[in-house]
PDB file of C-alpha atoms in Angstrom:
ATOM      1  CA  ASP A   1     -29.354 -54.953  -6.683  1.00  0.00           C
ATOM      2  CA  LEU A   2     -27.536 -56.916  -3.960  1.00  0.00           C
ATOM      3  CA  THR A   3     -24.601 -59.157  -4.717  1.00  0.00           C
ATOM      4  CA  GLY A   4     -21.887 -60.730  -2.539  1.00  0.00           C
ATOM      5  CA  ASN A   5     -21.218 -63.326  -0.057  1.00  0.00           C
ATOM      6  CA  TYR A   6     -20.753 -64.125   3.696  1.00  0.00           C
ATOM      7  CA  SER A   7     -18.569 -66.947   5.091  1.00  0.00           C
ATOM      8  CA  TYR A   8     -17.924 -67.548   8.646  1.00  0.00           C
ATOM      9  CA  ALA A   9     -14.828 -69.712  10.156  1.00  0.00           C
ATOM     10  CA  LYS A  10     -12.971 -67.940  13.013  1.00  0.00           C
ATOM     11  CA  ALA A  11     -14.463 -64.808  11.945  1.00  0.00           C
ATOM     12  CA  GLY A  12     -17.313 -63.438   9.522  1.00  0.00           C
ATOM     13  CA  LEU A  13     -15.918 -62.300   6.335  1.00  0.00           C
ATOM     14  CA  VAL A  14     -18.440 -60.203   4.122  1.00  0.00           C
ATOM     15  CA  ASP A  15     -18.232 -59.082   0.696  1.00  0.00           C
ATOM     16  CA  VAL A  16     -21.205 -57.347  -0.522  1.00  0.00           C
ATOM     17  CA  SER A  17     -21.969 -54.470  -3.397  1.00  0.00           C
ATOM     18  CA  LEU A  18     -25.304 -52.754  -3.166  1.00  0.00           C
ATOM     19  CA  ILE A  19     -26.476 -50.720  -5.888  1.00  0.00           C
ATOM     20  CA  GLY A  20     -29.523 -48.430  -5.965  1.00  0.00           C
ATOM     21  CA  LYS A  21     -30.491 -46.626  -9.407  1.00  0.00           C
ATOM     22  CA  GLU A  22     -33.234 -43.644  -9.896  1.00  0.00           C
ATOM     23  CA  ILE A  23     -34.705 -44.246  -6.385  1.00  0.00           C
ATOM     24  CA  ASN A  24     -37.545 -41.498  -6.445  1.00  0.00           C
ATOM     25  CA  LEU A  25     -36.565 -39.055  -3.800  1.00  0.00           C
ATOM     26  CA  LYS A  26     -40.074 -38.443  -2.994  1.00  0.00           C
ATOM     27  CA  GLU A  27     -40.727 -41.591  -1.805  1.00  0.00           C
ATOM     28  CA  VAL A  28     -37.530 -41.588   0.264  1.00  0.00           C
ATOM     29  CA  LEU A  29     -38.195 -38.466   2.187  1.00  0.00           C
ATOM     30  CA  SER A  30     -42.168 -39.472   2.514  1.00  0.00           C
ATOM     31  CA  PHE A  31     -40.465 -41.465   5.695  1.00  0.00           C
ATOM     32  CA  PHE A  32     -39.819 -38.166   7.759  1.00  0.00           C
ATOM     33  CA  LYS A  33     -43.392 -37.190   7.248  1.00  0.00           C
ATOM     34  CA  GLN A  34     -42.788 -33.405   6.365  1.00  0.00           C
ATOM     35  CA  ASP A  35     -44.794 -30.962   4.991  1.00  0.00           C
ATOM     36  CA  TYR A  36     -42.987 -30.582   1.748  1.00  0.00           C
ATOM     37  CA  LYS A  37     -43.083 -31.719  -1.794  1.00  0.00           C
ATOM     38  CA  SER A  38     -40.005 -33.313  -3.721  1.00  0.00           C
ATOM     39  CA  GLU A  39     -38.970 -34.803  -6.899  1.00  0.00           C
ATOM     40  CA  GLY A  40     -35.783 -36.288  -8.273  1.00  0.00           C
ATOM     41  CA  PHE A  41     -33.558 -39.171  -8.085  1.00  0.00           C
ATOM     42  CA  VAL A  42     -31.020 -40.616  -5.684  1.00  0.00           C
ATOM     43  CA  ASN A  43     -28.439 -43.040  -7.204  1.00  0.00           C
ATOM     44  CA  PHE A  44     -25.539 -44.900  -4.827  1.00  0.00           C
ATOM     45  CA  LYS A  45     -23.172 -47.652  -4.940  1.00  0.00           C
ATOM     46  CA  MET A  46     -21.925 -49.053  -1.519  1.00  0.00           C
ATOM     47  CA  ASN A  47     -19.283 -52.001  -0.930  1.00  0.00           C
ATOM     48  CA  VAL A  48     -18.838 -53.338   2.133  1.00  0.00           C
ATOM     49  CA  LYS A  49     -16.062 -55.635   2.684  1.00  0.00           C
ATOM     50  CA  GLY A  50     -14.001 -57.428   5.111  1.00  0.00           C
ATOM     51  CA  GLU A  51     -14.047 -59.155   8.847  1.00  0.00           C
ATOM     52  CA  ILE A  52     -17.630 -58.316  10.734  1.00  0.00           C
ATOM     53  CA  SER A  53     -17.966 -58.957  14.411  1.00  0.00           C
ATOM     54  CA  LYS A  54     -18.972 -57.490  17.679  1.00  0.00           C
ATOM     55  CA  ASN A  55     -15.826 -55.219  17.608  1.00  0.00           C
ATOM     56  CA  VAL A  56     -14.869 -55.052  14.027  1.00  0.00           C
ATOM     57  CA  LEU A  57     -16.161 -53.309  11.045  1.00  0.00           C
ATOM     58  CA  PRO A  58     -15.661 -54.113   7.484  1.00  0.00           C
ATOM     59  CA  GLU A  59     -14.534 -51.628   5.079  1.00  0.00           C
ATOM     60  CA  ILE A  60     -17.193 -49.431   3.763  1.00  0.00           C
ATOM     61  CA  LYS A  61     -17.317 -47.459   0.893  1.00  0.00           C
ATOM     62  CA  ALA A  62     -20.021 -45.851  -1.066  1.00  0.00           C
ATOM     63  CA  GLU A  63     -20.804 -43.265  -3.845  1.00  0.00           C
ATOM     64  CA  PHE A  64     -23.655 -41.484  -4.167  1.00  0.00           C
ATOM     65  CA  ASP A  65     -25.584 -38.573  -6.205  1.00  0.00           C
ATOM     66  CA  ILE A  66     -28.730 -37.057  -6.469  1.00  0.00           C
ATOM     67  CA  SER A  67     -30.000 -35.317  -9.848  1.00  0.00           C
ATOM     68  CA  LYS A  68     -32.893 -33.049 -11.039  1.00  0.00           C
ATOM     69  CA  GLY A  69     -34.174 -32.689  -7.440  1.00  0.00           C
ATOM     70  CA  SER A  70     -36.719 -30.340  -6.051  1.00  0.00           C
ATOM     71  CA  LEU A  71     -37.902 -29.337  -2.594  1.00  0.00           C
ATOM     72  CA  LYS A  72     -41.148 -27.384  -2.111  1.00  0.00           C
ATOM     73  CA  SER A  73     -42.627 -26.159   1.129  1.00  0.00           C
ATOM     74  CA  GLU A  74     -45.489 -23.528   0.977  1.00  0.00           C
ATOM     75  CA  LYS A  75     -45.479 -23.437   4.520  1.00  0.00           C
ATOM     76  CA  LEU A  76     -41.968 -22.350   4.881  1.00  0.00           C
ATOM     77  CA  ASN A  77     -41.877 -20.451   1.775  1.00  0.00           C
ATOM     78  CA  VAL A  78     -38.915 -22.366   0.491  1.00  0.00           C
ATOM     79  CA  PHE A  79     -38.541 -23.672  -2.871  1.00  0.00           C
ATOM     80  CA  CYS A  80     -35.459 -25.560  -3.665  1.00  0.00           C
ATOM     81  CA  GLU A  81     -35.106 -26.549  -7.655  1.00  0.00           C
ATOM     82  CA  ASN A  82     -32.437 -28.050  -9.701  1.00  0.00           C
ATOM     83  CA  ILE A  83     -30.675 -29.924  -6.500  1.00  0.00           C
ATOM     84  CA  ASN A  84     -27.683 -31.861  -7.935  1.00  0.00           C
ATOM     85  CA  LEU A  85     -24.870 -33.368  -5.860  1.00  0.00           C
ATOM     86  CA  LYS A  86     -22.534 -36.168  -5.838  1.00  0.00           C
ATOM     87  CA  GLY A  87     -20.643 -37.519  -2.829  1.00  0.00           C
ATOM     88  CA  PHE A  88     -18.515 -40.306  -1.210  1.00  0.00           C
ATOM     89  CA  TYR A  89     -18.332 -41.783   2.189  1.00  0.00           C
ATOM     90  CA  SER A  90     -15.468 -44.347   3.462  1.00  0.00           C
ATOM     91  CA  ASN A  91     -15.000 -45.445   6.944  1.00  0.00           C
ATOM     92  CA  GLY A  92     -10.912 -45.131   6.171  1.00  0.00           C
ATOM     93  CA  SER A  93      -8.177 -47.306   6.550  1.00  0.00           C
ATOM     94  CA  GLN A  94      -9.128 -48.082  10.231  1.00  0.00           C
ATOM     95  CA  ARG A  95     -12.544 -48.730   9.485  1.00  0.00           C
ATOM     96  CA  ASN A  96     -13.917 -46.566  12.660  1.00  0.00           C
ATOM     97  CA  SER A  97     -14.943 -42.794  13.299  1.00  0.00           C
ATOM     98  CA  LYS A  98     -11.410 -41.328  13.590  1.00  0.00           C
ATOM     99  CA  THR A  99     -10.493 -42.356   9.830  1.00  0.00           C
ATOM    100  CA  SER A 100     -14.195 -41.931   8.572  1.00  0.00           C
ATOM    101  CA  LEU A 101     -14.822 -39.509   5.491  1.00  0.00           C
ATOM    102  CA  LEU A 102     -17.852 -37.815   3.961  1.00  0.00           C
ATOM    103  CA  ARG A 103     -17.335 -35.626   0.812  1.00  0.00           C
ATOM    104  CA  VAL A 104     -19.619 -33.824  -1.399  1.00  0.00           C
ATOM    105  CA  ASP A 105     -17.535 -32.921  -4.309  1.00  0.00           C
ATOM    106  CA  ASP A 106     -20.272 -30.514  -6.159  1.00  0.00           C
ATOM    107  CA  PHE A 107     -23.453 -29.535  -5.207  1.00  0.00           C
ATOM    108  CA  SER A 108     -26.072 -26.768  -6.277  1.00  0.00           C
ATOM    109  CA  PHE A 109     -29.501 -25.582  -6.151  1.00  0.00           C
ATOM    110  CA  LYS A 110     -31.619 -23.089  -6.631  1.00  0.00           C
ATOM    111  CA  LEU A 111     -33.376 -21.315  -3.608  1.00  0.00           C
ATOM    112  CA  ASN A 112     -36.446 -19.677  -4.710  1.00  0.00           C
ATOM    113  CA  LYS A 113     -34.862 -16.680  -7.176  1.00  0.00           C
ATOM    114  CA  GLY A 114     -31.134 -17.543  -5.769  1.00  0.00           C
ATOM    115  CA  PHE A 115     -28.938 -20.055  -5.955  1.00  0.00           C
ATOM    116  CA  PHE A 116     -26.318 -22.009  -4.247  1.00  0.00           C
ATOM    117  CA  GLU A 117     -23.182 -23.985  -5.053  1.00  0.00           C
ATOM    118  CA  GLY A 118     -20.036 -25.681  -3.391  1.00  0.00           C
ATOM    119  CA  ARG A 119     -18.441 -28.455  -1.670  1.00  0.00           C
ATOM    120  CA  LEU A 120     -18.160 -30.005   1.517  1.00  0.00           C
ATOM    121  CA  ALA A 121     -15.793 -32.413   3.343  1.00  0.00           C
ATOM    122  CA  LEU A 122     -16.435 -33.819   6.739  1.00  0.00           C
ATOM    123  CA  ARG A 123     -13.308 -36.095   8.216  1.00  0.00           C
ATOM    124  CA  ASP A 124     -12.547 -37.635  11.471  1.00  0.00           C
ATOM    125  CA  PHE A 125     -16.186 -38.580  12.926  1.00  0.00           C
ATOM    126  CA  SER A 126     -14.602 -38.729  16.529  1.00  0.00           C
ATOM    127  CA  ASP A 127     -13.938 -35.155  16.109  1.00  0.00           C
ATOM    128  CA  PHE A 128     -15.635 -33.562  13.072  1.00  0.00           C
ATOM    129  CA  LYS A 129     -13.262 -31.617  10.903  1.00  0.00           C
ATOM    130  CA  VAL A 130     -14.973 -29.585   8.435  1.00  0.00           C
ATOM    131  CA  ASP A 131     -13.372 -28.091   5.039  1.00  0.00           C
ATOM    132  CA  ALA A 132     -16.206 -26.202   3.174  1.00  0.00           C
ATOM    133  CA  LYS A 133     -16.772 -23.573   0.295  1.00  0.00           C
ATOM    134  CA  VAL A 134     -20.121 -22.062  -0.614  1.00  0.00           C
ATOM    135  CA  LYS A 135     -21.205 -19.610  -3.032  1.00  0.00           C
ATOM    136  CA  THR A 136     -24.482 -18.214  -3.294  1.00  0.00           C
ATOM    137  CA  HIS A 137     -26.331 -15.256  -4.846  1.00  0.00           C
ATOM    138  CA  LEU A 138     -29.891 -14.411  -2.755  1.00  0.00           C
ATOM    139  CA  ASN A 139     -32.561 -12.487  -2.993  1.00  0.00           C
ATOM    140  CA  LEU A 140     -33.402 -10.921   0.405  1.00  0.00           C
ATOM    141  CA  GLU A 141     -36.827 -10.832  -0.224  1.00  0.00           C
ATOM    142  CA  ASP A 142     -36.860 -14.774  -0.057  1.00  0.00           C
ATOM    143  CA  VAL A 143     -34.810 -14.237   3.226  1.00  0.00           C
ATOM    144  CA  LYS A 144     -37.793 -12.092   4.587  1.00  0.00           C
ATOM    145  CA  ASN A 145     -40.405 -14.454   3.530  1.00  0.00           C
ATOM    146  CA  VAL A 146     -38.502 -17.324   5.170  1.00  0.00           C
ATOM    147  CA  LEU A 147     -38.041 -15.019   8.353  1.00  0.00           C
ATOM    148  CA  LYS A 148     -41.801 -14.057   8.840  1.00  0.00           C
ATOM    149  CA  GLN A 149     -41.118 -11.458  11.169  1.00  0.00           C
ATOM    150  CA  ASP A 150     -43.982  -9.068  11.257  1.00  0.00           C
ATOM    151  CA  SER A 151     -41.854  -5.888  12.088  1.00  0.00           C
ATOM    152  CA  LEU A 152     -39.832  -6.439   9.429  1.00  0.00           C
ATOM    153  CA  GLN A 153     -41.702  -4.320   6.639  1.00  0.00           C
ATOM    154  CA  VAL A 154     -38.988  -4.140   3.966  1.00  0.00           C
ATOM    155  CA  LEU A 155     -36.057  -6.399   3.221  1.00  0.00           C
ATOM    156  CA  ARG A 156     -35.071  -6.490  -0.399  1.00  0.00           C
ATOM    157  CA  GLY A 157     -32.035  -6.360  -2.747  1.00  0.00           C
ATOM    158  CA  ASP A 158     -29.029  -8.868  -3.323  1.00  0.00           C
ATOM    159  CA  LEU A 159     -26.369 -10.672  -1.144  1.00  0.00           C
ATOM    160  CA  ILE A 160     -23.841 -12.285  -3.203  1.00  0.00           C
ATOM    161  CA  ALA A 161     -21.163 -14.225  -0.970  1.00  0.00           C
ATOM    162  CA  ASP A 162     -18.133 -16.496  -1.463  1.00  0.00           C
ATOM    163  CA  VAL A 163     -17.357 -18.158   1.917  1.00  0.00           C
ATOM    164  CA  SER A 164     -14.998 -20.934   3.069  1.00  0.00           C
ATOM    165  CA  ALA A 165     -14.780 -22.690   6.488  1.00  0.00           C
ATOM    166  CA  LYS A 166     -12.253 -25.017   7.770  1.00  0.00           C
ATOM    167  CA  GLY A 167     -11.613 -26.338  11.332  1.00  0.00           C
ATOM    168  CA  ARG A 168     -13.548 -28.495  13.887  1.00  0.00           C
ATOM    169  CA  VAL A 169     -17.138 -28.229  13.969  1.00  0.00           C
ATOM    170  CA  LYS A 170     -17.307 -28.798  17.682  1.00  0.00           C
ATOM    171  CA  GLU A 171     -15.560 -25.614  18.499  1.00  0.00           C
ATOM    172  CA  PHE A 172     -17.455 -23.389  16.234  1.00  0.00           C
ATOM    173  CA  ASN A 173     -15.581 -20.115  17.396  1.00  0.00           C
ATOM    174  CA  SER A 174     -12.221 -21.710  16.387  1.00  0.00           C
ATOM    175  CA  LEU A 175     -13.249 -22.472  12.602  1.00  0.00           C
ATOM    176  CA  ASN A 176     -11.449 -20.295  10.231  1.00  0.00           C
ATOM    177  CA  PHE A 177     -13.815 -18.356   8.218  1.00  0.00           C
ATOM    178  CA  SER A 178     -12.815 -16.371   5.530  1.00  0.00           C
ATOM    179  CA  GLY A 179     -14.404 -14.893   2.351  1.00  0.00           C
ATOM    180  CA  LYS A 180     -16.073 -11.836   0.688  1.00  0.00           C
ATOM    181  CA  ALA A 181     -19.703 -10.773   0.116  1.00  0.00           C
ATOM    182  CA  SER A 182     -21.807  -7.696  -1.584  1.00  0.00           C
ATOM    183  CA  LEU A 183     -24.807  -6.146  -0.756  1.00  0.00           C
ATOM    184  CA  ARG A 184     -26.682  -4.625  -3.863  1.00  0.00           C
ATOM    185  CA  ASN A 185     -29.704  -2.137  -4.029  1.00  0.00           C
ATOM    186  CA  VAL A 186     -31.087  -3.351  -0.557  1.00  0.00           C
ATOM    187  CA  ASP A 187     -33.961  -1.774   1.111  1.00  0.00           C
ATOM    188  CA  PHE A 188     -34.523  -2.065   4.557  1.00  0.00           C
ATOM    189  CA  LYS A 189     -37.545  -0.872   7.048  1.00  0.00           C
ATOM    190  CA  ASP A 190     -38.369  -2.187  10.510  1.00  0.00           C
ATOM    191  CA  LEU A 191     -41.019  -1.134  13.028  1.00  0.00           C
ATOM    192  CA  ARG A 192     -38.492  -1.718  15.637  1.00  0.00           C
ATOM    193  CA  LEU A 193     -36.191   1.101  14.323  1.00  0.00           C
ATOM    194  CA  PRO A 194     -38.723   3.903  13.347  1.00  0.00           C
ATOM    195  CA  LEU A 195     -35.953   6.341  12.844  1.00  0.00           C
ATOM    196  CA  VAL A 196     -34.016   4.131  10.340  1.00  0.00           C
ATOM    197  CA  VAL A 197     -34.901   3.755   6.674  1.00  0.00           C
ATOM    198  CA  VAL A 198     -32.485   2.539   4.355  1.00  0.00           C
ATOM    199  CA  ASP A 199     -32.951   2.449   0.508  1.00  0.00           C
ATOM    200  CA  ASN A 200     -30.489   1.622  -2.307  1.00  0.00           C
ATOM    201  CA  MET A 201     -27.689   0.508  -0.329  1.00  0.00           C
ATOM    202  CA  SER A 202     -24.680  -1.166  -1.664  1.00  0.00           C
ATOM    203  CA  CYS A 203     -21.388  -2.378  -0.193  1.00  0.00           C
ATOM    204  CA  ASP A 204     -18.577  -4.436  -0.565  1.00  0.00           C
ATOM    205  CA  ILE A 205     -17.455  -6.911   2.637  1.00  0.00           C
ATOM    206  CA  THR A 206     -14.228  -8.772   3.205  1.00  0.00           C
ATOM    207  CA  PHE A 207     -13.906 -10.978   6.099  1.00  0.00           C
ATOM    208  CA  ASP A 208     -11.998 -13.740   8.162  1.00  0.00           C
ATOM    209  CA  ASN A 209     -11.394 -14.607  11.657  1.00  0.00           C
ATOM    210  CA  LYS A 210      -9.673 -11.539  12.925  1.00  0.00           C
ATOM    211  CA  LYS A 211     -11.613  -8.789  11.133  1.00  0.00           C
ATOM    212  CA  ILE A 212     -14.707  -7.865   8.892  1.00  0.00           C
ATOM    213  CA  LEU A 213     -13.836  -4.845   6.383  1.00  0.00           C
ATOM    214  CA  ILE A 214     -16.958  -3.103   4.999  1.00  0.00           C
ATOM    215  CA  GLU A 215     -16.020  -0.491   1.772  1.00  0.00           C
ATOM    216  CA  GLN A 216     -17.680   1.791  -0.317  1.00  0.00           C
ATOM    217  CA  LEU A 217     -20.950   1.782   1.575  1.00  0.00           C
ATOM    218  CA  SER A 218     -23.410   3.948  -0.148  1.00  0.00           C
ATOM    219  CA  ALA A 219     -27.265   4.520   0.422  1.00  0.00           C
ATOM    220  CA  LEU A 220     -30.024   6.495   1.112  1.00  0.00           C
ATOM    221  CA  PHE A 221     -30.365   6.912   4.875  1.00  0.00           C
ATOM    222  CA  ASN A 222     -33.822   8.529   5.569  1.00  0.00           C
ATOM    223  CA  SER A 223     -33.944   9.780   1.820  1.00  0.00           C
ATOM    224  CA  GLU A 224     -30.401  11.401   2.180  1.00  0.00           C
ATOM    225  CA  ARG A 225     -26.895  10.419   0.804  1.00  0.00           C
ATOM    226  CA  LEU A 226     -25.014   8.255   2.897  1.00  0.00           C
ATOM    227  CA  LYS A 227     -21.331   7.245   2.469  1.00  0.00           C
ATOM    228  CA  ALA A 228     -19.240   4.726   4.738  1.00  0.00           C
ATOM    229  CA  SER A 229     -16.581   2.562   5.522  1.00  0.00           C
ATOM    230  CA  ALA A 230     -15.907   0.302   8.516  1.00  0.00           C
ATOM    231  CA  VAL A 231     -13.622  -2.227  10.070  1.00  0.00           C
ATOM    232  CA  ILE A 232     -14.880  -4.497  12.704  1.00  0.00           C
ATOM    233  CA  GLN A 233     -12.062  -6.124  14.816  1.00  0.00           C
ATOM    234  CA  ASN A 234     -11.766  -7.291  18.351  1.00  0.00           C
ATOM    235  CA  LYS A 235     -15.260  -6.558  19.227  1.00  0.00           C
ATOM    236  CA  GLU A 236     -14.585  -2.637  18.105  1.00  0.00           C
ATOM    237  CA  ILE A 237     -15.950  -1.049  15.367  1.00  0.00           C
ATOM    238  CA  ASN A 238     -14.279   2.141  13.511  1.00  0.00           C
ATOM    239  CA  ALA A 239     -16.216   3.581  10.728  1.00  0.00           C
ATOM    240  CA  VAL A 240     -15.751   6.730   8.432  1.00  0.00           C
ATOM    241  CA  PHE A 241     -19.215   8.421   7.263  1.00  0.00           C
ATOM    242  CA  ASP A 242     -20.668  11.337   5.250  1.00  0.00           C
ATOM    243  CA  LEU A 243     -24.507  11.926   5.473  1.00  0.00           C
ATOM    244  CA  SER A 244     -25.678  14.790   3.577  1.00  0.00           C
ATOM    245  CA  ARG A 245     -28.743  15.782   5.817  1.00  0.00           C
ATOM    246  CA  TYR A 246     -30.100  14.511   9.083  1.00  0.00           C
ATOM    247  CA  LYS A 247     -33.434  15.846  10.746  1.00  0.00           C
ATOM    248  CA  PHE A 248     -34.585  15.282  14.397  1.00  0.00           C
ATOM    249  CA  ASN A 249     -37.598  17.086  15.125  1.00  0.00           C
ATOM    250  CA  ASP A 250     -36.736  20.624  14.155  1.00  0.00           C
ATOM    251  CA  LEU A 251     -33.061  20.302  14.381  1.00  0.00           C
ATOM    252  CA  VAL A 252     -31.697  20.100  10.882  1.00  0.00           C
ATOM    253  CA  LEU A 253     -27.836  19.161  10.732  1.00  0.00           C
ATOM    254  CA  GLN A 254     -26.214  19.200   7.184  1.00  0.00           C
ATOM    255  CA  ASN A 255     -22.785  18.127   5.582  1.00  0.00           C
ATOM    256  CA  ILE A 256     -22.080  15.586   8.759  1.00  0.00           C
ATOM    257  CA  LYS A 257     -18.861  14.009   8.377  1.00  0.00           C
ATOM    258  CA  GLY A 258     -16.361  12.237  10.756  1.00  0.00           C
ATOM    259  CA  LYS A 259     -15.077   9.303  12.084  1.00  0.00           C
ATOM    260  CA  VAL A 260     -17.251   7.066  15.166  1.00  0.00           C
ATOM    261  CA  LYS A 261     -15.563   4.592  17.385  1.00  0.00           C
ATOM    262  CA  TYR A 262     -17.831   1.806  19.348  1.00  0.00           C
ATOM    263  CA  SER A 263     -15.566  -0.127  21.953  1.00  0.00           C
ATOM    264  CA  ASN A 264     -16.231  -1.476  25.579  1.00  0.00           C
ATOM    265  CA  ASN A 265     -20.247  -0.260  25.128  1.00  0.00           C
ATOM    266  CA  VAL A 266     -18.730   3.532  24.637  1.00  0.00           C
ATOM    267  CA  VAL A 267     -19.245   5.410  21.344  1.00  0.00           C
ATOM    268  CA  SER A 268     -16.878   8.113  20.469  1.00  0.00           C
ATOM    269  CA  THR A 269     -16.325  10.446  17.775  1.00  0.00           C
ATOM    270  CA  ASN A 270     -13.189  11.994  16.210  1.00  0.00           C
ATOM    271  CA  ASP A 271     -12.933  14.760  13.641  1.00  0.00           C
ATOM    272  CA  LEU A 272     -16.630  15.344  13.477  1.00  0.00           C
ATOM    273  CA  LYS A 273     -17.641  18.066  11.553  1.00  0.00           C
ATOM    274  CA  LEU A 274     -21.205  19.322  10.395  1.00  0.00           C
ATOM    275  CA  ASP A 275     -23.363  22.527   9.630  1.00  0.00           C
ATOM    276  CA  VAL A 276     -26.250  23.723  11.695  1.00  0.00           C
ATOM    277  CA  PHE A 277     -28.348  26.820  12.555  1.00  0.00           C
ATOM    278  CA  GLN A 278     -26.440  28.427   9.072  1.00  0.00           C
ATOM    279  CA  GLY A 279     -22.815  27.858  10.784  1.00  0.00           C
ATOM    280  CA  GLU A 280     -20.403  24.613  11.329  1.00  0.00           C
ATOM    281  CA  VAL A 281     -19.647  22.843  14.319  1.00  0.00           C
ATOM    282  CA  SER A 282     -16.456  20.696  14.484  1.00  0.00           C
TER     283      SER A 282
END
């Protein structure tokens, strides 16, 4: 539905409203010729008002939403359902890239067995400043299917995360990240790491630009009980661990406890204790 007017004297003046209701998402995406199936509806309302010429843009404001959307790709093993979002766009007070704003106030969708939800604001299109917050609960088996890595034999469990990002997109390293995440009941096996089999791993993770803190990690490492915690900061890893047993060929180590530090390609240990040959080494 297009209504409005255009007039021209010394300059062109436009005042137009464009409204779209329940546009079929399947038909819109068919222009991109991609290998996926989609359902749902797109609604939008756009107003264009002001002077328009070679060097001047009119004021543009738009509201849009997607409801009851779905996106499925058998080839990529991706199944997005219940896609919902509401957004707003404006080219701002100066009607240029510098004052432009794209805002998605509320989006959510199910991804296979998991879900995403959050918000996004992108300001200043000449410099791309982002302010985003995302919550997710992912089934890692879905991630394995998307990766299609032949050597990755087992990857299952749950990832629960709440992440925020703020800063300039062009300087990715300077983006301010913060958040927390949890891994629950994770099983892992990869042919590239034949001596590593992880079962039933759980831990809590908090992070920002300065450090990553891993707490309350528990797992079965090669079927043996493991407890650990770690701090990753300034390209350095400091960890504390307690492993009940480790067998290397005919050598059996038990009650292995200690502190490990990785820095500048060097691994060092402090306060290391273990039982071997019916005795104790520290």
